[in-house]
Coordinates of C-alpha atoms and ligand atoms in Angstrom, one line a residue:
M480 CA -149.0 13.6 -230.3
N481 CA -152.2 12.8 -232.1
L482 CA -152.9 16.4 -232.6
L483 CA -149.4 17.2 -234.0
K484 CA -149.7 14.4 -236.5
K485 CA -153.0 15.7 -237.8
I486 CA -151.8 19.3 -237.9
F487 CA -148.7 18.4 -240.0
K488 CA -150.6 16.2 -242.3
K489 CA -152.8 19.1 -243.5
R490 CA -151.3 21.7 -245.7
E491 CA -154.4 23.6 -246.8
T492 CA -154.9 27.2 -245.9
P493 CA -156.5 27.5 -242.5
F494 CA -159.7 29.6 -242.0
L495 CA -159.4 31.6 -238.9
T496 CA -162.2 33.3 -237.0
T497 CA -162.1 35.1 -233.7
L498 CA -165.0 34.3 -231.4
T499 CA -165.8 35.8 -228.0
I500 CA -167.4 34.2 -224.9
T501 CA -170.4 36.4 -224.2
S502 CA -172.3 34.2 -221.7
E503 CA -172.1 35.1 -218.0
N504 CA -171.3 31.5 -217.3
G505 CA -168.1 31.5 -219.3
L506 CA -167.4 28.5 -221.6
H507 CA -168.7 25.7 -219.4
L508 CA -169.4 22.0 -220.0
R509 CA -172.9 22.1 -221.6
P510 CA -172.1 24.6 -224.4
I511 CA -168.8 22.9 -225.0
A512 CA -170.5 19.6 -225.4
K513 CA -173.1 21.1 -227.8
F514 CA -170.3 22.7 -229.8
V515 CA -168.2 19.6 -230.0
N516 CA -171.2 17.7 -231.2
E517 CA -171.5 20.1 -234.1
V518 CA -167.8 20.1 -234.9
K519 CA -167.9 16.3 -235.3
E520 CA -170.3 16.8 -238.2
F521 CA -167.4 18.1 -240.3
S522 CA -165.4 14.9 -240.4
D523 CA -163.3 16.1 -243.4
T524 CA -162.2 19.2 -241.6
E525 CA -159.8 19.6 -238.7
V526 CA -161.2 22.1 -236.2
T527 CA -158.9 23.5 -233.5
I528 CA -159.2 26.2 -230.9
L529 CA -156.3 28.6 -230.1
A530 CA -156.4 30.3 -226.8
H531 CA -154.0 31.1 -224.0
N532 CA -151.0 30.1 -226.2
Q533 CA -152.4 26.6 -226.7
E534 CA -154.0 24.8 -229.7
V535 CA -156.5 22.1 -228.8
L536 CA -158.7 19.9 -231.0
A537 CA -162.3 21.2 -230.9
T538 CA -163.6 17.6 -230.4
Q539 CA -161.9 17.2 -227.0
V540 CA -164.2 18.2 -224.2
P541 CA -161.7 17.9 -221.3
K542 CA -159.1 20.0 -223.2
L543 CA -161.6 22.7 -224.1
L544 CA -162.8 22.8 -220.5
S545 CA -159.2 23.1 -219.3
L546 CA -158.8 26.4 -221.3
S547 CA -161.1 28.0 -218.6
L548 CA -162.4 30.6 -221.0
E549 CA -164.4 33.3 -219.1
K550 CA -166.9 35.9 -220.2
G551 CA -165.2 38.5 -222.3
E552 CA -162.3 36.3 -223.5
S553 CA -161.8 35.5 -227.1
F554 CA -160.3 32.5 -229.0
T555 CA -159.5 31.7 -232.6
L556 CA -161.4 29.0 -234.3
K557 CA -159.2 27.4 -236.9
C558 CA -160.6 25.2 -239.7
V559 CA -158.4 23.2 -242.1
G560 CA -159.5 20.8 -244.7
K561 CA -162.1 20.1 -247.4
E562 CA -165.1 21.8 -245.8
A563 CA -163.1 24.4 -244.0
L564 CA -165.0 27.4 -245.3
E565 CA -168.4 25.9 -244.6
A566 CA -167.3 24.6 -241.2
S567 CA -165.9 28.0 -240.2
A568 CA -169.0 29.9 -241.2
Y569 CA -171.4 27.4 -239.7
L570 CA -169.5 26.9 -236.4
S571 CA -169.0 30.6 -235.9
D572 CA -172.7 31.2 -236.3
F573 CA -173.6 28.3 -234.1
F574 CA -171.2 29.4 -231.4
T575 CA -172.5 33.0 -231.3
T576 CA -176.1 31.9 -231.1
M577 CA -175.3 29.3 -228.5
M578 CA -173.6 31.9 -226.3
K579 CA -176.7 34.1 -226.5
E580 CA -179.0 31.3 -225.5
D581 CA -176.9 30.0 -222.6
L582 CA -179.2 30.5 -219.7
V583 CA -177.8 32.1 -216.6
E584 CA -179.0 30.1 -213.5
K585 CA -180.2 32.9 -211.4
E586 CA -180.2 32.8 -207.6
I587 CA -183.7 32.0 -206.3
L588 CA -185.2 34.9 -204.3
Q589 CA -186.2 33.8 -200.8
T590 CA -189.4 35.1 -199.1
K591 CA -189.6 35.9 -195.4
E592 CA -191.2 33.4 -193.0
S593 CA -191.1 33.3 -189.2
Y594 CA -191.3 30.0 -187.2
E595 CA -191.3 29.4 -183.5
A596 CA -188.5 26.8 -183.4
P597 CA -184.9 27.7 -184.2
T598 CA -184.0 27.6 -187.9
I599 CA -180.9 26.9 -189.9
Q600 CA -180.5 29.1 -193.0
G601 CA -179.6 27.6 -196.4
K602 CA -179.3 28.6 -200.1
T603 CA -182.3 27.5 -202.2
I604 CA -181.8 25.1 -205.1
A605 CA -185.4 24.4 -205.9
Q606 CA -188.5 25.9 -204.3
G607 CA -191.1 24.0 -202.3
I608 CA -191.8 22.8 -198.7
A609 CA -191.0 19.3 -197.4
I610 CA -192.0 17.8 -194.1
A611 CA -190.5 14.5 -193.3
P612 CA -187.6 12.8 -191.4
L613 CA -184.0 13.5 -192.5
A614 CA -182.4 10.5 -193.9
P615 CA -178.7 10.4 -194.7
Y616 CA -177.7 9.1 -198.1
E617 CA -176.4 5.6 -197.9
T618 CA -174.8 3.7 -200.7
R619 CA -173.3 0.3 -200.7
R620 CA -170.7 -0.3 -203.4
V621 CA -171.2 -3.8 -204.7
S622 CA -168.1 -4.9 -206.5
Q623 CA -169.4 -7.4 -209.1
T624 CA -173.0 -8.5 -209.1
K625 CA -172.9 -10.3 -212.4
D626 CA -170.4 -10.7 -215.2
T627 CA -171.8 -9.0 -218.2
G628 CA -169.0 -10.3 -220.4
L629 CA -168.3 -6.8 -221.8
S630 CA -164.8 -5.4 -222.3
I631 CA -164.0 -1.9 -221.0
K632 CA -164.2 -0.6 -224.5
D633 CA -167.7 -2.1 -225.0
A634 CA -168.8 -0.7 -221.6
I635 CA -167.7 2.8 -222.7
R636 CA -169.5 2.4 -226.0
R637 CA -172.7 1.3 -224.2
T638 CA -172.4 4.3 -221.9
K639 CA -172.1 6.7 -224.8
E640 CA -175.2 5.1 -226.4
E641 CA -177.2 5.3 -223.2
L642 CA -176.3 9.0 -222.7
Y643 CA -177.2 9.8 -226.3
D644 CA -180.6 8.0 -225.9
L645 CA -181.2 10.0 -222.7
Y646 CA -180.3 13.2 -224.5
Q647 CA -182.7 12.4 -227.4
A648 CA -185.5 11.4 -225.1
N649 CA -185.3 14.7 -223.2
K650 CA -184.2 16.9 -226.1
T651 CA -186.9 19.6 -225.6
N652 CA -185.9 20.2 -222.0
H653 CA -183.1 22.4 -220.9
E654 CA -181.6 19.6 -218.7
A655 CA -181.1 17.3 -221.8
Q656 CA -177.7 19.1 -222.4
I657 CA -176.4 17.4 -219.2
F658 CA -176.5 14.0 -220.9
L659 CA -174.9 15.3 -224.1
A660 CA -172.2 16.9 -221.9
Q661 CA -171.5 13.6 -220.2
K662 CA -171.5 11.7 -223.5
E663 CA -168.8 14.1 -224.8
L664 CA -166.7 13.7 -221.6
I665 CA -166.5 10.0 -222.2
S666 CA -165.9 10.4 -225.9
A667 CA -162.6 12.2 -225.3
D668 CA -159.5 10.7 -227.0
V669 CA -158.0 9.7 -223.7
F670 CA -160.8 7.2 -223.1
R671 CA -160.8 6.1 -226.7
Y672 CA -157.1 5.4 -227.0
E673 CA -155.8 4.7 -223.5
C674 CA -158.5 2.6 -221.8
T675 CA -157.2 -0.9 -222.3
T676 CA -158.2 -2.1 -218.8
V677 CA -160.7 -1.2 -216.2
R678 CA -157.8 -0.2 -213.9
R679 CA -156.5 2.2 -216.5
F680 CA -160.1 3.6 -217.0
L681 CA -160.4 4.3 -213.2
E682 CA -156.9 5.9 -213.2
I683 CA -157.9 8.2 -216.0
I684 CA -161.1 9.3 -214.2
K685 CA -159.0 10.0 -211.1
E686 CA -156.5 12.1 -213.2
E687 CA -159.3 14.1 -214.8
V688 CA -161.0 14.7 -211.4
S689 CA -157.8 15.9 -209.8
R690 CA -157.2 18.3 -212.7
L691 CA -160.6 19.9 -211.9
E692 CA -160.2 20.0 -208.1
N693 CA -160.0 23.5 -206.7
T694 CA -160.7 25.1 -210.0
R695 CA -163.8 26.9 -211.0
F696 CA -164.9 23.8 -212.9
A697 CA -164.9 21.6 -209.7
S698 CA -168.7 21.3 -210.0
R699 CA -168.1 19.1 -213.1
I700 CA -166.4 16.4 -211.0
P701 CA -169.8 14.7 -210.3
D702 CA -170.2 14.4 -214.1
Y703 CA -166.9 12.3 -214.2
R704 CA -168.1 10.3 -211.2
D705 CA -171.4 9.8 -213.0
V706 CA -169.8 8.6 -216.2
E707 CA -167.6 6.3 -214.1
Q708 CA -170.7 4.7 -212.4
R709 CA -172.4 4.2 -215.7
V710 CA -169.4 2.4 -217.2
L711 CA -169.0 0.2 -214.1
K712 CA -172.7 -0.6 -214.3
H713 CA -172.2 -2.0 -217.8
L714 CA -169.4 -4.1 -216.5
G715 CA -171.8 -5.5 -213.8
M716 CA -170.6 -3.4 -210.9
T717 CA -173.2 -1.3 -209.3
S718 CA -173.6 0.6 -206.1
I719 CA -176.8 0.0 -204.3
V720 CA -178.6 3.0 -202.9
E721 CA -180.6 2.5 -199.7
V722 CA -183.6 4.8 -199.2
P723 CA -186.3 4.7 -196.6
S724 CA -189.7 3.1 -197.6
K725 CA -191.5 6.1 -196.1
P726 CA -191.4 9.8 -197.2
Y727 CA -188.0 11.3 -196.4
I728 CA -185.8 14.4 -196.9
L729 CA -182.4 13.2 -198.2
L730 CA -179.3 14.5 -196.5
A731 CA -176.3 14.1 -198.8
D732 CA -172.9 15.7 -199.3
D733 CA -173.5 16.1 -203.0
L734 CA -175.4 14.1 -205.6
L735 CA -174.6 12.8 -209.0
P736 CA -177.1 13.7 -211.8
S737 CA -177.9 10.0 -212.3
E738 CA -178.6 9.7 -208.6
V739 CA -181.1 12.5 -208.7
M740 CA -182.8 10.6 -211.6
K741 CA -183.0 7.4 -209.6
L742 CA -184.1 9.1 -206.4
Q743 CA -187.0 11.0 -208.0
N744 CA -188.8 7.6 -208.4
T745 CA -188.7 7.0 -204.6
L746 CA -190.7 8.6 -201.7
I747 CA -188.3 11.6 -201.7
E748 CA -189.8 14.8 -200.3
G749 CA -186.8 17.1 -200.3
V750 CA -183.0 17.3 -200.5
I751 CA -180.4 18.9 -198.4
L752 CA -176.9 19.1 -199.9
Q753 CA -173.9 20.0 -197.8
T754 CA -171.3 20.8 -200.4
G755 CA -173.2 21.2 -203.6
T756 CA -173.7 24.4 -205.7
P757 CA -177.0 25.7 -207.1
T758 CA -175.6 25.6 -210.7
S759 CA -174.4 22.0 -210.6
H760 CA -176.1 19.5 -212.9
A761 CA -177.6 17.7 -210.0
S762 CA -179.2 21.0 -208.9
I763 CA -180.5 21.7 -212.4
L764 CA -182.2 18.3 -212.3
L765 CA -183.6 18.9 -208.8
R766 CA -185.3 22.1 -210.1
S767 CA -186.6 20.3 -213.1
F768 CA -188.2 17.5 -211.0
A769 CA -189.5 20.2 -208.6
I770 CA -187.9 18.6 -205.5
P771 CA -187.7 21.2 -202.7
S772 CA -184.0 21.5 -202.0
M773 CA -181.3 23.6 -200.3
I774 CA -177.6 23.8 -199.6
I775 CA -176.8 23.9 -195.9
N776 CA -173.2 23.8 -194.9
T777 CA -173.8 23.1 -191.2
P778 CA -173.2 19.4 -190.2
L779 CA -176.5 17.6 -189.8
S780 CA -177.5 14.1 -188.9
A781 CA -180.7 11.9 -189.2
N782 CA -183.7 13.2 -187.3
K783 CA -187.3 12.3 -186.7
R784 CA -189.2 15.1 -188.3
A785 CA -187.9 18.2 -190.1
I786 CA -189.4 21.1 -192.1
L787 CA -187.5 22.1 -195.2
D788 CA -189.0 25.4 -196.3
A789 CA -186.9 26.1 -199.4
N790 CA -189.1 29.1 -200.3
S791 CA -187.8 31.0 -197.3
G792 CA -184.5 29.2 -196.9
N793 CA -185.3 27.7 -193.5
L794 CA -184.6 24.2 -192.1
L795 CA -186.3 23.3 -188.7
L796 CA -185.1 20.3 -186.9
E797 CA -187.4 20.5 -184.0
P798 CA -190.5 22.2 -185.3
T799 CA -193.3 23.0 -182.8
N800 CA -196.9 21.9 -183.5
N801 CA -197.6 25.5 -184.7
D802 CA -194.6 25.4 -187.1
L803 CA -195.9 22.1 -188.5
R804 CA -199.4 23.4 -189.0
K805 CA -198.0 26.5 -190.7
A806 CA -195.6 24.5 -193.0
M807 CA -198.4 22.1 -194.0
D808 CA -200.7 24.9 -195.0
K809 CA -197.9 26.6 -196.9
Q810 CA -197.0 23.4 -198.6
K811 CA -200.6 22.7 -199.7
K812 CA -201.0 26.2 -201.0
F813 CA -197.7 26.2 -202.8
K814 CA -198.4 22.8 -204.6
K815 CA -201.9 24.0 -205.5
E816 CA -200.6 27.3 -206.9
Q817 CA -198.0 25.5 -209.0
E818 CA -200.5 22.9 -210.4
E819 CA -203.6 25.0 -210.8
G820 CA -201.7 28.0 -211.9
Y821 CA -200.1 26.1 -214.7
R822 CA -203.4 24.6 -215.9
K823 CA -205.2 28.0 -215.8
R824 CA -202.2 30.1 -217.0
F825 CA -204.0 31.5 -220.1
D826 CA -207.2 32.5 -218.1
T827 CA -208.0 36.1 -217.1
T828 CA -206.8 36.8 -213.5
T829 CA -209.5 38.1 -211.3
T830 CA -209.4 38.7 -207.6
K831 CA -212.1 37.3 -205.3
D832 CA -214.0 40.6 -205.4
G833 CA -213.9 40.7 -209.2
K834 CA -210.9 43.0 -209.9
V835 CA -209.1 42.0 -213.1
I836 CA -205.3 42.0 -212.7
K837 CA -203.0 42.0 -215.8
I838 CA -199.9 39.9 -215.5
L839 CA -197.2 40.8 -218.0
A840 CA -193.7 39.5 -218.5
N841 CA -190.3 41.0 -218.3
I842 CA -188.3 39.8 -221.3
S843 CA -185.0 40.5 -223.0
D844 CA -185.1 38.8 -226.4
L845 CA -187.2 36.6 -228.8
E846 CA -186.5 33.4 -226.8
S847 CA -187.8 34.9 -223.6
A848 CA -190.7 36.5 -225.5
K849 CA -191.7 33.0 -226.7
E850 CA -191.3 31.6 -223.2
A851 CA -193.5 34.4 -221.8
K852 CA -196.2 33.6 -224.4
D853 CA -196.1 29.9 -223.3
E854 CA -196.3 30.7 -219.6
G855 CA -199.5 32.8 -220.1
A856 CA -198.3 36.4 -220.1
D857 CA -201.1 38.9 -220.9
G858 CA -198.5 41.1 -222.6
I859 CA -195.0 42.4 -222.2
G860 CA -194.5 44.9 -219.4
L861 CA -190.8 45.4 -219.9
L862 CA -188.6 44.6 -223.0
R863 CA -185.0 45.3 -221.8
T864 CA -183.5 46.2 -225.2
E865 CA -179.9 46.4 -223.8
F866 CA -179.8 42.6 -223.8
L867 CA -180.9 42.1 -227.4
F868 CA -177.5 42.8 -228.9
R869 CA -174.8 41.8 -226.4
E870 CA -171.9 41.4 -228.7
E871 CA -171.9 43.8 -231.6
K872 CA -173.7 46.9 -232.5
P873 CA -176.7 45.8 -234.7
T874 CA -177.3 47.2 -238.1
H875 CA -180.5 49.2 -238.5
K876 CA -182.1 46.3 -240.3
E877 CA -181.1 43.8 -237.6
Q878 CA -182.6 46.1 -235.0
V879 CA -185.9 46.5 -236.8
N880 CA -186.1 42.7 -237.5
A881 CA -185.5 41.9 -233.8
Y882 CA -188.2 44.3 -232.5
Q883 CA -190.6 43.2 -235.2
K884 CA -190.4 39.5 -234.4
I885 CA -191.1 40.3 -230.7
F886 CA -193.9 42.8 -231.4
E887 CA -195.7 40.2 -233.6
L888 CA -196.3 38.0 -230.6
F889 CA -198.2 40.4 -228.3
N890 CA -201.0 43.0 -228.5
T891 CA -199.7 45.0 -225.6
L892 CA -196.0 45.6 -225.3
T893 CA -193.7 48.0 -223.4
I894 CA -190.3 48.5 -224.9
R895 CA -187.7 50.3 -222.9
T896 CA -185.0 52.4 -224.7
L897 CA -181.4 51.4 -223.9
D898 CA -180.7 51.3 -220.2
I899 CA -176.9 51.0 -220.0
G900 CA -174.5 52.2 -217.4
G901 CA -174.4 51.1 -213.8
D902 CA -174.5 47.3 -213.8
K903 CA -175.3 47.0 -217.5
S904 CA -172.6 47.4 -220.1
L905 CA -172.2 46.6 -223.8
P906 CA -168.8 45.9 -225.4
Y907 CA -169.5 48.3 -228.3
I908 CA -170.5 51.2 -226.2
N909 CA -167.9 53.2 -224.5
I910 CA -168.9 54.8 -221.2
P911 CA -166.2 56.7 -219.4
Q912 CA -165.0 55.2 -216.1
E913 CA -166.9 56.7 -213.2
N914 CA -166.4 56.5 -209.4
N915 CA -170.1 55.8 -208.8
P916 CA -171.5 54.4 -212.0
F917 CA -175.0 53.9 -210.5
L918 CA -175.1 57.6 -209.9
G919 CA -173.6 58.6 -213.2
I920 CA -174.3 58.3 -216.8
R921 CA -177.0 55.6 -216.8
G922 CA -180.2 55.0 -218.8
I923 CA -181.8 58.1 -220.3
R924 CA -178.8 60.2 -219.3
F925 CA -176.7 58.2 -221.7
S926 CA -179.3 58.4 -224.4
L927 CA -179.5 62.1 -224.1
Q928 CA -175.7 62.4 -224.4
E929 CA -175.4 59.9 -227.3
Q930 CA -178.3 61.1 -229.3
T931 CA -177.4 59.3 -232.5
L932 CA -177.7 55.9 -230.9
F933 CA -181.0 57.0 -229.2
Q934 CA -182.4 58.3 -232.5
E935 CA -181.4 55.1 -234.3
Q936 CA -183.1 53.0 -231.8
L937 CA -186.3 55.1 -231.9
L938 CA -186.5 54.9 -235.6
A939 CA -186.0 51.1 -235.5
I940 CA -188.8 50.8 -233.0
Y941 CA -191.1 53.0 -235.2
Q942 CA -190.4 51.0 -238.3
A943 CA -191.0 47.7 -236.5
V944 CA -194.3 49.1 -235.2
E945 CA -195.3 50.0 -238.8
M946 CA -194.5 46.5 -240.0
V947 CA -196.7 44.8 -237.4
M948 CA -199.7 47.2 -238.0
P949 CA -202.5 47.4 -238.9
S950 CA -203.6 45.3 -235.9
A951 CA -205.0 46.3 -232.6
K952 CA -201.5 46.8 -231.1
I953 CA -200.3 49.4 -228.7
I954 CA -196.6 49.8 -228.4
K955 CA -195.5 51.7 -225.4
I956 CA -192.0 53.3 -225.5
M957 CA -190.5 53.7 -222.0
F958 CA -187.6 55.8 -220.9
P959 CA -185.4 54.5 -218.1
M960 CA -183.9 56.4 -215.1
I961 CA -185.9 59.5 -215.5
S962 CA -185.2 61.9 -212.6
T963 CA -186.7 65.2 -213.7
V964 CA -189.7 66.4 -215.9
E965 CA -187.2 68.2 -218.1
E966 CA -185.4 65.0 -218.8
F967 CA -188.6 63.3 -219.9
N968 CA -189.6 66.2 -222.0
E969 CA -186.2 66.3 -223.7
A970 CA -186.4 62.5 -224.5
K971 CA -189.9 62.8 -225.8
N972 CA -189.1 65.8 -228.0
I973 CA -186.3 63.9 -229.6
A974 CA -188.7 61.0 -230.2
L975 CA -191.2 63.4 -231.8
R976 CA -188.6 65.0 -234.0
V977 CA -187.4 61.6 -235.3
A978 CA -191.0 60.6 -236.0
K979 CA -191.7 63.9 -237.9
H980 CA -188.5 63.7 -239.9
H981 CA -189.4 60.2 -241.1
N982 CA -193.1 60.8 -241.5
I983 CA -194.1 58.3 -238.8
N984 CA -197.7 58.0 -237.7
L985 CA -197.6 57.9 -233.8
S986 CA -201.3 57.1 -233.2
T987 CA -200.5 53.6 -231.9
I988 CA -197.5 54.6 -229.9
Q989 CA -197.4 55.9 -226.3
F990 CA -194.5 57.4 -224.3
G991 CA -194.0 56.7 -220.7
M992 CA -191.3 56.3 -218.1
M993 CA -189.8 54.1 -215.3
I994 CA -190.2 55.3 -211.8
E995 CA -187.0 54.2 -210.2
V996 CA -185.4 57.4 -209.0
P997 CA -186.9 58.8 -205.7
S998 CA -187.0 62.4 -206.9
V999 CA -189.9 61.5 -209.3
I1000 CA -192.2 60.7 -206.4
F1001 CA -192.1 64.4 -205.4
A1002 CA -193.1 65.6 -208.9
L1003 CA -195.8 63.2 -210.0
K1004 CA -198.3 66.1 -210.5
E1005 CA -196.0 67.5 -213.2
F1006 CA -195.2 64.2 -214.7
N1007 CA -198.9 63.4 -214.9
Q1008 CA -199.3 66.2 -217.4
V1009 CA -196.7 64.8 -219.9
V1010 CA -196.5 61.0 -219.6
D1011 CA -198.9 58.4 -221.1
F1012 CA -198.0 55.7 -218.5
Y1013 CA -195.6 54.7 -215.8
S1014 CA -193.8 51.5 -214.7
I1015 CA -192.1 51.2 -211.3
G1016 CA -188.6 49.7 -211.3
T1017 CA -188.4 48.6 -207.7
N1018 CA -184.9 47.1 -208.1
D1019 CA -183.5 50.6 -208.7
L1020 CA -186.0 52.4 -206.6
T1021 CA -184.9 50.3 -203.6
Q1022 CA -181.3 50.9 -204.4
Y1023 CA -181.7 54.6 -204.5
L1024 CA -184.1 54.8 -201.5
F1025 CA -181.7 53.0 -199.2
A1026 CA -178.4 54.1 -200.8
I1027 CA -177.4 50.4 -201.1
E1028 CA -175.9 49.3 -204.4
R1029 CA -178.1 46.6 -205.9
T1030 CA -175.1 44.5 -206.7
H1031 CA -173.3 45.0 -203.4
P1032 CA -171.7 41.8 -202.2
T1033 CA -172.5 42.1 -198.6
L1034 CA -175.1 44.8 -198.1
H1035 CA -178.7 44.0 -199.0
A1036 CA -181.7 46.4 -198.7
D1037 CA -184.9 44.9 -197.3
A1038 CA -186.9 44.1 -200.5
T1039 CA -190.2 44.5 -198.8
S1040 CA -189.3 47.3 -196.3
P1041 CA -192.2 49.4 -194.9
M1042 CA -190.5 52.5 -196.3
L1043 CA -190.5 51.1 -199.8
M1044 CA -194.1 50.0 -199.4
S1045 CA -195.0 53.5 -198.2
A1046 CA -193.3 55.0 -201.3
L1047 CA -195.4 52.7 -203.5
K1048 CA -198.6 53.7 -201.7
T1049 CA -197.8 57.4 -202.3
I1050 CA -197.1 56.7 -206.0
A1051 CA -200.4 54.8 -206.4
K1052 CA -202.3 57.7 -204.8
D1053 CA -200.6 60.5 -206.8
V1054 CA -200.5 59.1 -210.4
N1055 CA -203.4 59.6 -212.8
K1056 CA -202.1 57.6 -215.7
P1057 CA -201.8 53.7 -216.1
I1058 CA -199.2 52.3 -213.9
S1059 CA -197.5 48.9 -213.5
I1060 CA -194.7 47.4 -211.4
C1061 CA -191.9 45.7 -213.2
G1062 CA -189.2 45.3 -210.6
E1063 CA -188.6 42.0 -208.7
L1064 CA -191.0 43.0 -206.0
A1065 CA -194.0 42.4 -208.3
G1066 CA -193.4 38.7 -208.1
L1067 CA -192.9 38.4 -204.3
E1068 CA -195.5 36.3 -202.6
E1069 CA -195.7 38.3 -199.3
V1070 CA -196.7 41.6 -200.9
T1071 CA -199.1 40.5 -203.7
K1072 CA -202.2 41.2 -201.6
E1073 CA -200.8 44.6 -200.3
L1074 CA -199.9 45.8 -203.8
I1075 CA -203.4 45.0 -205.1
E1076 CA -205.0 46.8 -202.1
M1077 CA -202.9 49.8 -202.9
G1078 CA -204.5 49.9 -206.4
Y1079 CA -201.9 48.2 -208.6
E1080 CA -203.7 46.3 -211.3
T1081 CA -200.7 45.5 -213.6
L1082 CA -197.7 43.5 -212.6
S1083 CA -194.8 42.5 -214.8
V1084 CA -192.6 39.6 -213.7
S1085 CA -190.2 37.0 -215.2
A1086 CA -192.1 34.4 -217.3
K1087 CA -191.6 31.4 -214.9
L1088 CA -193.4 33.2 -212.1
I1089 CA -196.6 34.0 -214.1
P1090 CA -198.7 30.9 -213.6
S1091 CA -198.3 30.8 -209.8
L1092 CA -198.7 34.6 -209.4
K1093 CA -201.9 34.5 -211.4
E1094 CA -203.2 31.6 -209.2
R1095 CA -202.3 33.5 -206.0
I1096 CA -204.2 36.5 -207.1
R1097 CA -207.3 34.5 -207.8
H1098 CA -207.4 33.9 -204.0
V1099 CA -206.8 37.5 -202.9
Ligands
LIG424 C1 -185.9 48.0 -212.0 O1 -185.0 48.8 -211.7 O2 -186.6 47.5 -211.1 C2 -186.1 47.4 -213.3 C3 -187.1 46.7 -213.6 O3 -185.1 47.7 -214.2 P1 -183.7 47.0 -214.3 O4 -183.7 45.8 -213.3 O5 -183.5 46.5 -215.7 O6 -182.7 48.1 -213.9
LIG425 MG1 -183.9 49.8 -213.3

């Protein structure tokens, strides 16, 4: 009704822009809230979104959420009014950038651990080890503790202010968006116009919650519950949470974000959720407060002493004395690694016997490059260029600029040419459908077929290198998915021809390759004659060694299998050029010592792992 009135009132020409959801997460609550916040800046313009045959106001979080827009779907942004042109340009740009920056909450890799007592397996939310009794979560709802004298409208306004203050106070942290998201939920028209009584307010919350039930947005229900609690608190109604006065591991069904905030000030050692998800807002907060936590669907009750080993995904309800000793040692080591590692993250990493180990970062764009710098990376071991331009083919200038900005940050950097195909696709690159894409046109095979794209990328890299010189920088260009010497030679010859054609000086550039196809292991002598360096992609190497697709939903190859370790030993022995490991294995705790003993002196991992990996190596 409201919307219709507004639409008919305006007669100006609308500005229409088509935008696409590019984040893996789809259009979820946090980006919606951020976007709505920007839309509100254009008070003289009416901004609506058209999708799935509906038109909804772009200031209404619940309505936008109910569009359920997934990755790959598009919508039309419609701006009508005085500032329509500016709004359209600004909001389109804001939306595109926001999509690129939307972090995908990755599943946390679990390490292996063996205990004597039986264990219950769970999904890790936040790493760490907790040893304490299990305490069920108990709340007592107190109906009215005091009369604050506020009306429901005042209580809603206070809640909005409180959430905005929380957002401002935590603005530099990723989790701040949670408060902004909740503020936008409670700012929806339905609360503004229809909440005349507390009863009606509670009914509306109930309606919104039931709309989300059994949808993919069900994990947002706790946000409505949270907002409900905050409003009730301003009306003088609070629920009292009872927690033990000794260290405890909390056992709860699920938690509200505000509950996590309250609990972190108690003697909480760990959390077990029975119905939560690792991507919920409560889980994001558990990670940011570093509270060891897991999701375990098995019914559990209070118990005297438990071990929660979230690093390996184990819960022990009746640990033996040996288990307790082991867990305590592990806990001490883990905490020390986190704290010491962070403090010394910019220091050189030297093993106990004096070997210097370089810890580089795997990155995919400028943001992750900056993060790597901040976490103490000694350089970049893998720049995955296929993620730099996810939406549209970049112009030559855009490509050069993007590389240049990243090159400027580091003295040593390995840039990998496009590695698409298999599990990586780009909307503007057409790869024919294949029955076994992981065994088809992937990585260098694609670049050798689509040489124009390959040549354009090489030239952009060369020009970016020229722009950051003269400084003591070495830029290493790495070819992915090489399986034969001929393939490497062909790729390198193309690179040399492009350089010659454009008069490029190659003195600061090296050419190397990924070792991720097993055939390479049997031709290292020949490869040694032609490459400048190697980097082992254990993610793909494992996939091809065991013939198990890396994205397979049920089959999982053993990430630290003795067969894989044996392959790594052979490679270390047979290469005579600098080599690093850039697959996930490089960051796994249980193999760090073994990899160094094999002779690997350069490891490349995701930025967040750098401080603790460096610290672990200092004790090897
Ligand atoms: C690998 O395969 O181990 C690797 C680092 O490359 P990607 O994960 O990008 O395929
Ligand atoms: Mg790979």
